[in-house]
PDB file of C-alpha atoms in Angstrom:
ATOM      1  CA  MET G   1      17.706   1.084   3.748  1.00 55.00           C
ATOM      2  CA  GLU G   2      17.317  -2.332   5.316  1.00 63.00           C
ATOM      3  CA  LYS G   3      14.204  -3.640   7.004  1.00 73.00           C
ATOM      4  CA  ARG G   4      14.237  -3.054  10.758  1.00 74.00           C
ATOM      5  CA  ALA G   5      14.204  -6.272  12.730  1.00 76.00           C
ATOM      6  CA  VAL G   6      11.352  -6.501  15.239  1.00 85.00           C
ATOM      7  CA  LYS G   7      12.618  -8.614  18.119  1.00 87.00           C
ATOM      8  CA  SER G   8      10.623 -11.569  19.403  1.00 89.00           C
ATOM      9  CA  MET G   9      11.014 -13.812  22.435  1.00 91.00           C
ATOM     10  CA  VAL G  10       9.721 -16.717  20.321  1.00 90.00           C
ATOM     11  CA  LYS G  11      12.102 -18.645  18.070  1.00 92.00           C
ATOM     12  CA  ASP G  12       9.559 -20.525  15.945  1.00 90.00           C
ATOM     13  CA  GLU G  13       9.465 -18.486  12.712  1.00 92.00           C
ATOM     14  CA  LYS G  14       6.189 -20.020  11.552  1.00 93.00           C
ATOM     15  CA  LEU G  15       4.510 -19.192  14.851  1.00 94.00           C
ATOM     16  CA  ILE G  16       5.925 -15.664  14.743  1.00 93.00           C
ATOM     17  CA  GLU G  17       4.425 -15.181  11.279  1.00 91.00           C
ATOM     18  CA  THR G  18       1.034 -16.530  12.399  1.00 93.00           C
ATOM     19  CA  ARG G  19       0.845 -14.445  15.552  1.00 93.00           C
ATOM     20  CA  ARG G  20       2.040 -11.275  13.860  1.00 92.00           C
ATOM     21  CA  SER G  21      -0.552 -11.717  11.128  1.00 93.00           C
ATOM     22  CA  GLN G  22      -3.196 -11.824  13.848  1.00 94.00           C
ATOM     23  CA  ILE G  23      -1.710  -8.746  15.490  1.00 94.00           C
ATOM     24  CA  ILE G  24      -1.620  -6.844  12.188  1.00 93.00           C
ATOM     25  CA  LYS G  25      -5.212  -7.704  11.304  1.00 92.00           C
ATOM     26  CA  SER G  26      -6.445  -6.665  14.748  1.00 94.00           C
ATOM     27  CA  ALA G  27      -4.374  -3.484  14.746  1.00 93.00           C
ATOM     28  CA  VAL G  28      -5.751  -2.379  11.362  1.00 91.00           C
ATOM     29  CA  THR G  29      -9.304  -2.796  12.673  1.00 91.00           C
ATOM     30  CA  LEU G  30      -8.614  -0.773  15.809  1.00 93.00           C
ATOM     31  CA  PHE G  31      -6.392   1.872  14.224  1.00 91.00           C
ATOM     32  CA  LYS G  32      -9.137   2.568  11.689  1.00 87.00           C
ATOM     33  CA  GLU G  33     -11.686   3.049  14.459  1.00 89.00           C
ATOM     34  CA  LYS G  34      -9.609   4.849  17.096  1.00 90.00           C
ATOM     35  CA  GLY G  35      -6.274   5.805  15.587  1.00 89.00           C
ATOM     36  CA  PHE G  36      -2.833   4.606  16.651  1.00 91.00           C
ATOM     37  CA  HIS G  37      -2.409   6.775  19.745  1.00 91.00           C
ATOM     38  CA  ARG G  38      -5.840   6.040  21.222  1.00 93.00           C
ATOM     39  CA  THR G  39      -5.513   2.280  20.733  1.00 95.00           C
ATOM     40  CA  THR G  40      -3.812   0.350  23.531  1.00 95.00           C
ATOM     41  CA  THR G  41      -1.725  -2.768  23.163  1.00 95.00           C
ATOM     42  CA  ARG G  42      -4.144  -4.494  25.532  1.00 96.00           C
ATOM     43  CA  GLU G  43      -6.994  -3.765  23.125  1.00 96.00           C
ATOM     44  CA  ILE G  44      -4.966  -5.136  20.216  1.00 96.00           C
ATOM     45  CA  ALA G  45      -4.191  -8.314  22.156  1.00 96.00           C
ATOM     46  CA  LYS G  46      -7.849  -8.772  23.059  1.00 95.00           C
ATOM     47  CA  GLU G  47      -8.931  -8.235  19.447  1.00 95.00           C
ATOM     48  CA  ALA G  48      -6.334 -10.787  18.333  1.00 94.00           C
ATOM     49  CA  GLY G  49      -7.605 -13.316  20.865  1.00 94.00           C
ATOM     50  CA  PHE G  50      -4.690 -13.623  23.245  1.00 92.00           C
ATOM     51  CA  SER G  51      -3.276 -12.031  26.384  1.00 94.00           C
ATOM     52  CA  ILE G  52      -1.185  -8.884  26.632  1.00 95.00           C
ATOM     53  CA  GLY G  53       1.681 -11.080  27.839  1.00 95.00           C
ATOM     54  CA  THR G  54       1.493 -13.174  24.689  1.00 94.00           C
ATOM     55  CA  LEU G  55       1.446 -10.023  22.561  1.00 95.00           C
ATOM     56  CA  TYR G  56       4.722  -8.858  24.059  1.00 95.00           C
ATOM     57  CA  GLU G  57       6.358 -12.146  23.180  1.00 94.00           C
ATOM     58  CA  TYR G  58       6.167 -11.040  19.529  1.00 93.00           C
ATOM     59  CA  ILE G  59       6.872  -7.310  19.790  1.00 92.00           C
ATOM     60  CA  ARG G  60       8.848  -5.067  22.149  1.00 91.00           C
ATOM     61  CA  GLU G  61       6.857  -1.830  21.975  1.00 91.00           C
ATOM     62  CA  LYS G  62       3.638  -0.444  20.555  1.00 91.00           C
ATOM     63  CA  GLU G  63       5.404   1.301  17.666  1.00 91.00           C
ATOM     64  CA  ASP G  64       6.584  -2.124  16.485  1.00 92.00           C
ATOM     65  CA  ILE G  65       2.965  -2.924  15.667  1.00 92.00           C
ATOM     66  CA  LEU G  66       2.525   0.149  13.475  1.00 91.00           C
ATOM     67  CA  TYR G  67       5.796  -0.647  11.731  1.00 91.00           C
ATOM     68  CA  LEU G  68       4.676  -4.236  11.072  1.00 91.00           C
ATOM     69  CA  VAL G  69       1.299  -3.025   9.802  1.00 90.00           C
ATOM     70  CA  SER G  70       2.882  -0.552   7.370  1.00 89.00           C
ATOM     71  CA  ASP G  71       5.486  -3.037   6.148  1.00 89.00           C
ATOM     72  CA  PHE G  72       2.883  -5.759   5.645  1.00 88.00           C
ATOM     73  CA  ILE G  73       0.492  -3.514   3.704  1.00 88.00           C
ATOM     74  CA  TYR G  74       3.177  -2.190   1.377  1.00 88.00           C
ATOM     75  CA  ASP G  75       4.448  -5.714   0.735  1.00 88.00           C
ATOM     76  CA  GLN G  76       0.938  -6.844  -0.208  1.00 88.00           C
ATOM     77  CA  PHE G  77       0.724  -4.102  -2.805  1.00 90.00           C
ATOM     78  CA  ARG G  78       4.250  -4.623  -4.109  1.00 90.00           C
ATOM     79  CA  VAL G  79       3.967  -8.393  -4.488  1.00 91.00           C
ATOM     80  CA  ARG G  80       0.609  -8.207  -6.292  1.00 91.00           C
ATOM     81  CA  MET G  81       1.753  -5.433  -8.623  1.00 92.00           C
ATOM     82  CA  GLU G  82       5.048  -7.133  -9.411  1.00 93.00           C
ATOM     83  CA  GLU G  83       3.142 -10.299 -10.295  1.00 93.00           C
ATOM     84  CA  GLU G  84       0.966  -8.359 -12.727  1.00 92.00           C
ATOM     85  CA  ALA G  85       3.947  -6.443 -14.124  1.00 93.00           C
ATOM     86  CA  SER G  86       5.749  -9.715 -14.927  1.00 93.00           C
ATOM     87  CA  SER G  87       3.175 -10.504 -17.636  1.00 90.00           C
ATOM     88  CA  ASN G  88       4.453 -10.873 -21.207  1.00 91.00           C
ATOM     89  CA  LEU G  89       1.928  -8.378 -22.554  1.00 93.00           C
ATOM     90  CA  LYS G  90       3.000  -5.534 -24.799  1.00 94.00           C
ATOM     91  CA  SER G  91       3.959  -2.417 -22.868  1.00 94.00           C
ATOM     92  CA  LEU G  92       0.757  -0.426 -23.461  1.00 94.00           C
ATOM     93  CA  ASP G  93      -1.480  -3.382 -22.610  1.00 96.00           C
ATOM     94  CA  LEU G  94       0.659  -4.059 -19.565  1.00 96.00           C
ATOM     95  CA  LEU G  95       0.254  -0.479 -18.371  1.00 96.00           C
ATOM     96  CA  HIS G  96      -3.530  -0.804 -18.575  1.00 96.00           C
ATOM     97  CA  LEU G  97      -3.430  -4.142 -16.750  1.00 95.00           C
ATOM     98  CA  VAL G  98      -1.241  -2.967 -13.873  1.00 96.00           C
ATOM     99  CA  ILE G  99      -3.192   0.256 -13.377  1.00 96.00           C
ATOM    100  CA  SER G 100      -6.478  -1.675 -13.288  1.00 96.00           C
ATOM    101  CA  SER G 101      -5.035  -4.254 -10.900  1.00 95.00           C
ATOM    102  CA  TYR G 102      -3.672  -1.523  -8.637  1.00 95.00           C
ATOM    103  CA  PHE G 103      -7.016   0.262  -8.448  1.00 96.00           C
ATOM    104  CA  LYS G 104      -8.764  -3.031  -7.673  1.00 95.00           C
ATOM    105  CA  LEU G 105      -6.220  -3.755  -4.947  1.00 94.00           C
ATOM    106  CA  VAL G 106      -6.854  -0.334  -3.401  1.00 94.00           C
ATOM    107  CA  ASP G 107     -10.560  -1.193  -3.410  1.00 95.00           C
ATOM    108  CA  ASP G 108      -9.846  -4.515  -1.698  1.00 93.00           C
ATOM    109  CA  LYS G 109      -7.506  -2.937   0.878  1.00 90.00           C
ATOM    110  CA  GLN G 110      -9.191   0.390   1.568  1.00 89.00           C
ATOM    111  CA  ASP G 111      -9.015   0.153   5.345  1.00 87.00           C
ATOM    112  CA  GLU G 112      -5.353  -0.838   5.283  1.00 87.00           C
ATOM    113  CA  MET G 113      -4.468   2.051   2.984  1.00 87.00           C
ATOM    114  CA  LEU G 114      -6.279   4.579   5.145  1.00 86.00           C
ATOM    115  CA  VAL G 115      -4.497   3.332   8.256  1.00 86.00           C
ATOM    116  CA  MET G 116      -1.151   3.378   6.512  1.00 82.00           C
ATOM    117  CA  TYR G 117      -1.445   7.025   5.497  1.00 82.00           C
ATOM    118  CA  GLN G 118      -3.232   8.356   8.548  1.00 83.00           C
ATOM    119  CA  GLU G 119      -0.802   6.814  11.002  1.00 86.00           C
ATOM    120  CA  ALA G 120       2.534   6.888   9.156  1.00 84.00           C
ATOM    121  CA  LYS G 121       3.359  10.139  10.950  1.00 85.00           C
ATOM    122  CA  SER G 122       3.450   8.171  14.196  1.00 86.00           C
ATOM    123  CA  LEU G 123       6.345   5.990  13.036  1.00 87.00           C
ATOM    124  CA  SER G 124       9.723   6.619  14.623  1.00 86.00           C
ATOM    125  CA  LYS G 125      12.458   8.492  12.775  1.00 86.00           C
ATOM    126  CA  LYS G 126      14.303   5.231  12.218  1.00 84.00           C
ATOM    127  CA  SER G 127      11.236   3.479  10.760  1.00 86.00           C
ATOM    128  CA  LEU G 128       9.608   6.161   8.623  1.00 88.00           C
ATOM    129  CA  PRO G 129      12.304   6.390   5.891  1.00 88.00           C
ATOM    130  CA  TYR G 130      12.095   2.626   5.330  1.00 86.00           C
ATOM    131  CA  VAL G 131       8.304   2.740   4.975  1.00 86.00           C
ATOM    132  CA  LEU G 132       8.425   5.733   2.623  1.00 87.00           C
ATOM    133  CA  LYS G 133      10.961   3.909   0.500  1.00 90.00           C
ATOM    134  CA  LYS G 134       8.430   1.092   0.098  1.00 88.00           C
ATOM    135  CA  GLU G 135       6.035   3.524  -1.595  1.00 89.00           C
ATOM    136  CA  LEU G 136       8.768   4.616  -3.966  1.00 93.00           C
ATOM    137  CA  GLN G 137       9.172   0.953  -4.884  1.00 92.00           C
ATOM    138  CA  LEU G 138       5.509   0.875  -5.916  1.00 93.00           C
ATOM    139  CA  CYS G 139       6.049   4.006  -7.961  1.00 95.00           C
ATOM    140  CA  ALA G 140       9.066   2.395  -9.637  1.00 96.00           C
ATOM    141  CA  ILE G 141       6.859  -0.393 -10.990  1.00 96.00           C
ATOM    142  CA  PHE G 142       4.856   2.156 -12.981  1.00 97.00           C
ATOM    143  CA  GLU G 143       8.008   4.042 -13.962  1.00 97.00           C
ATOM    144  CA  LYS G 144       9.465   0.872 -15.472  1.00 96.00           C
ATOM    145  CA  ILE G 145       6.360   0.158 -17.546  1.00 96.00           C
ATOM    146  CA  LEU G 146       6.071   3.782 -18.677  1.00 97.00           C
ATOM    147  CA  THR G 147       9.730   3.730 -19.703  1.00 96.00           C
ATOM    148  CA  ARG G 148       9.026   0.665 -21.867  1.00 95.00           C
ATOM    149  CA  CYS G 149       6.082   2.475 -23.440  1.00 95.00           C
ATOM    150  CA  VAL G 150       8.365   5.402 -24.298  1.00 95.00           C
ATOM    151  CA  GLU G 151      11.060   3.093 -25.701  1.00 94.00           C
ATOM    152  CA  GLU G 152       8.448   1.395 -27.891  1.00 93.00           C
ATOM    153  CA  GLY G 153       7.223   4.745 -29.229  1.00 93.00           C
ATOM    154  CA  HIS G 154       3.832   4.964 -27.537  1.00 93.00           C
ATOM    155  CA  PHE G 155       4.625   8.147 -25.589  1.00 93.00           C
ATOM    156  CA  ALA G 156       7.168  10.950 -25.713  1.00 93.00           C
ATOM    157  CA  LEU G 157       8.044  11.567 -22.078  1.00 94.00           C
ATOM    158  CA  SER G 158      11.188  12.797 -20.383  1.00 95.00           C
ATOM    159  CA  GLU G 159      12.557  10.982 -17.356  1.00 95.00           C
ATOM    160  CA  LYS G 160      11.026  13.570 -15.037  1.00 96.00           C
ATOM    161  CA  GLU G 161       7.674  13.314 -16.814  1.00 95.00           C
ATOM    162  CA  ILE G 162       7.735   9.538 -16.396  1.00 96.00           C
ATOM    163  CA  LYS G 163       8.290   9.933 -12.658  1.00 96.00           C
ATOM    164  CA  ALA G 164       5.486  12.502 -12.393  1.00 95.00           C
ATOM    165  CA  ALA G 165       3.102  10.239 -14.338  1.00 96.00           C
ATOM    166  CA  ALA G 166       3.934   7.281 -12.076  1.00 96.00           C
ATOM    167  CA  HIS G 167       3.202   9.338  -8.952  1.00 96.00           C
ATOM    168  CA  ASN G 168      -0.047  10.571 -10.491  1.00 95.00           C
ATOM    169  CA  ILE G 169      -1.195   6.992 -11.071  1.00 96.00           C
ATOM    170  CA  LEU G 170      -0.477   6.104  -7.443  1.00 95.00           C
ATOM    171  CA  VAL G 171      -2.434   9.103  -6.185  1.00 95.00           C
ATOM    172  CA  PHE G 172      -5.418   8.464  -8.478  1.00 96.00           C
ATOM    173  CA  GLY G 173      -5.650   4.974  -7.034  1.00 95.00           C
ATOM    174  CA  GLN G 174      -5.240   6.145  -3.440  1.00 93.00           C
ATOM    175  CA  MET G 175      -8.001   8.688  -3.911  1.00 95.00           C
ATOM    176  CA  TRP G 176     -10.509   5.842  -4.145  1.00 95.00           C
ATOM    177  CA  ALA G 177      -9.704   5.030  -0.513  1.00 92.00           C
ATOM    178  CA  PHE G 178      -9.255   8.595   0.786  1.00 90.00           C
ATOM    179  CA  ARG G 179     -12.472   9.958  -0.721  1.00 93.00           C
ATOM    180  CA  ARG G 180     -14.571   6.826  -0.737  1.00 90.00           C
ATOM    181  CA  TRP G 181     -17.205   8.598   1.373  1.00 90.00           C
ATOM    182  CA  ALA G 182     -18.056  10.610  -1.758  1.00 95.00           C
ATOM    183  CA  LEU G 183     -16.874   8.492  -4.680  1.00 96.00           C
ATOM    184  CA  ARG G 184     -18.611   5.230  -3.790  1.00 93.00           C
ATOM    185  CA  SER G 185     -22.012   6.922  -3.991  1.00 94.00           C
ATOM    186  CA  ILE G 186     -21.245   7.916  -7.592  1.00 96.00           C
ATOM    187  CA  TYR G 187     -19.132   5.145  -9.126  1.00 97.00           C
ATOM    188  CA  THR G 188     -18.437   1.458  -8.968  1.00 96.00           C
ATOM    189  CA  ILE G 189     -14.721   0.662  -8.810  1.00 96.00           C
ATOM    190  CA  GLU G 190     -14.919  -0.409 -12.458  1.00 96.00           C
ATOM    191  CA  GLU G 191     -16.457   2.917 -13.503  1.00 97.00           C
ATOM    192  CA  TYR G 192     -13.943   4.862 -11.450  1.00 97.00           C
ATOM    193  CA  THR G 193     -11.059   2.880 -12.943  1.00 97.00           C
ATOM    194  CA  ASN G 194     -12.253   3.455 -16.506  1.00 96.00           C
ATOM    195  CA  ILE G 195     -12.683   7.201 -15.987  1.00 96.00           C
ATOM    196  CA  GLN G 196      -9.301   7.626 -14.327  1.00 96.00           C
ATOM    197  CA  MET G 197      -7.652   5.418 -16.953  1.00 95.00           C
ATOM    198  CA  GLU G 198      -8.967   7.743 -19.638  1.00 95.00           C
ATOM    199  CA  PHE G 199      -7.682  10.799 -17.761  1.00 93.00           C
ATOM    200  CA  ILE G 200      -4.272   9.188 -17.297  1.00 93.00           C
ATOM    201  CA  MET G 201      -3.922   8.139 -20.923  1.00 93.00           C
ATOM    202  CA  LYS G 202      -5.123  11.478 -22.276  1.00 91.00           C
ATOM    203  CA  GLY G 203      -2.691  13.301 -20.035  1.00 87.00           C
ATOM    204  CA  ILE G 204       0.251  11.176 -21.113  1.00 89.00           C
ATOM    205  CA  SER G 205      -0.776  11.172 -24.779  1.00 82.00           C
ATOM    206  CA  LYS G 206      -0.608  14.962 -24.947  1.00 60.00           C
ATOM    207  CA  ASN G 207       3.157  14.442 -25.031  1.00 53.00           C
ATOM    208  CA  ASN G 208       3.024  12.091 -28.022  1.00 57.00           C
ATOM    209  CA  LYS G 209       5.279  12.871 -30.915  1.00 50.00           C
TER     210      LYS G 209
END
């Protein structure tokens, strides 16, 4: 599924990127506080530092903003994780590295992740499948590394078990954002990562030959 084009009255691509970055940052702040439906485009424009008229030069409707926010957040995660996954480390070391990097990224982007999941239901029917596909792309990064681990004899996992393990890793990382109200009073992100890493590896290793 291709990315949906968000129409703009402005032709300068660099300016579009700058303004939309401001819109996204402001929207995340307000969506976290008030939610998508209770936040007005006028409030987003004010938070971004320009007029409502200027805002509508870069989007056509309010839902465009939520779409841009979701697309931007997923791309941040995908790009960072793909960079880590391109390392020449051995498969098992690479798995540890990418999991740790993912958990750290969730810690860095907690607000964005909360907004993304709380408000995804407000996306239109034409936008939601594209955004959900972006999460599957994140999952595929872990699937690829796990498959290498299996091929190199570290684990004995079926294709379905690999997919389940990849989804589990994503959810363990997301939990740091969803339940931070409880977890952050108990663990540092490093402690949480180490504990979850041990759970993940023990769970996968039960399938070793």
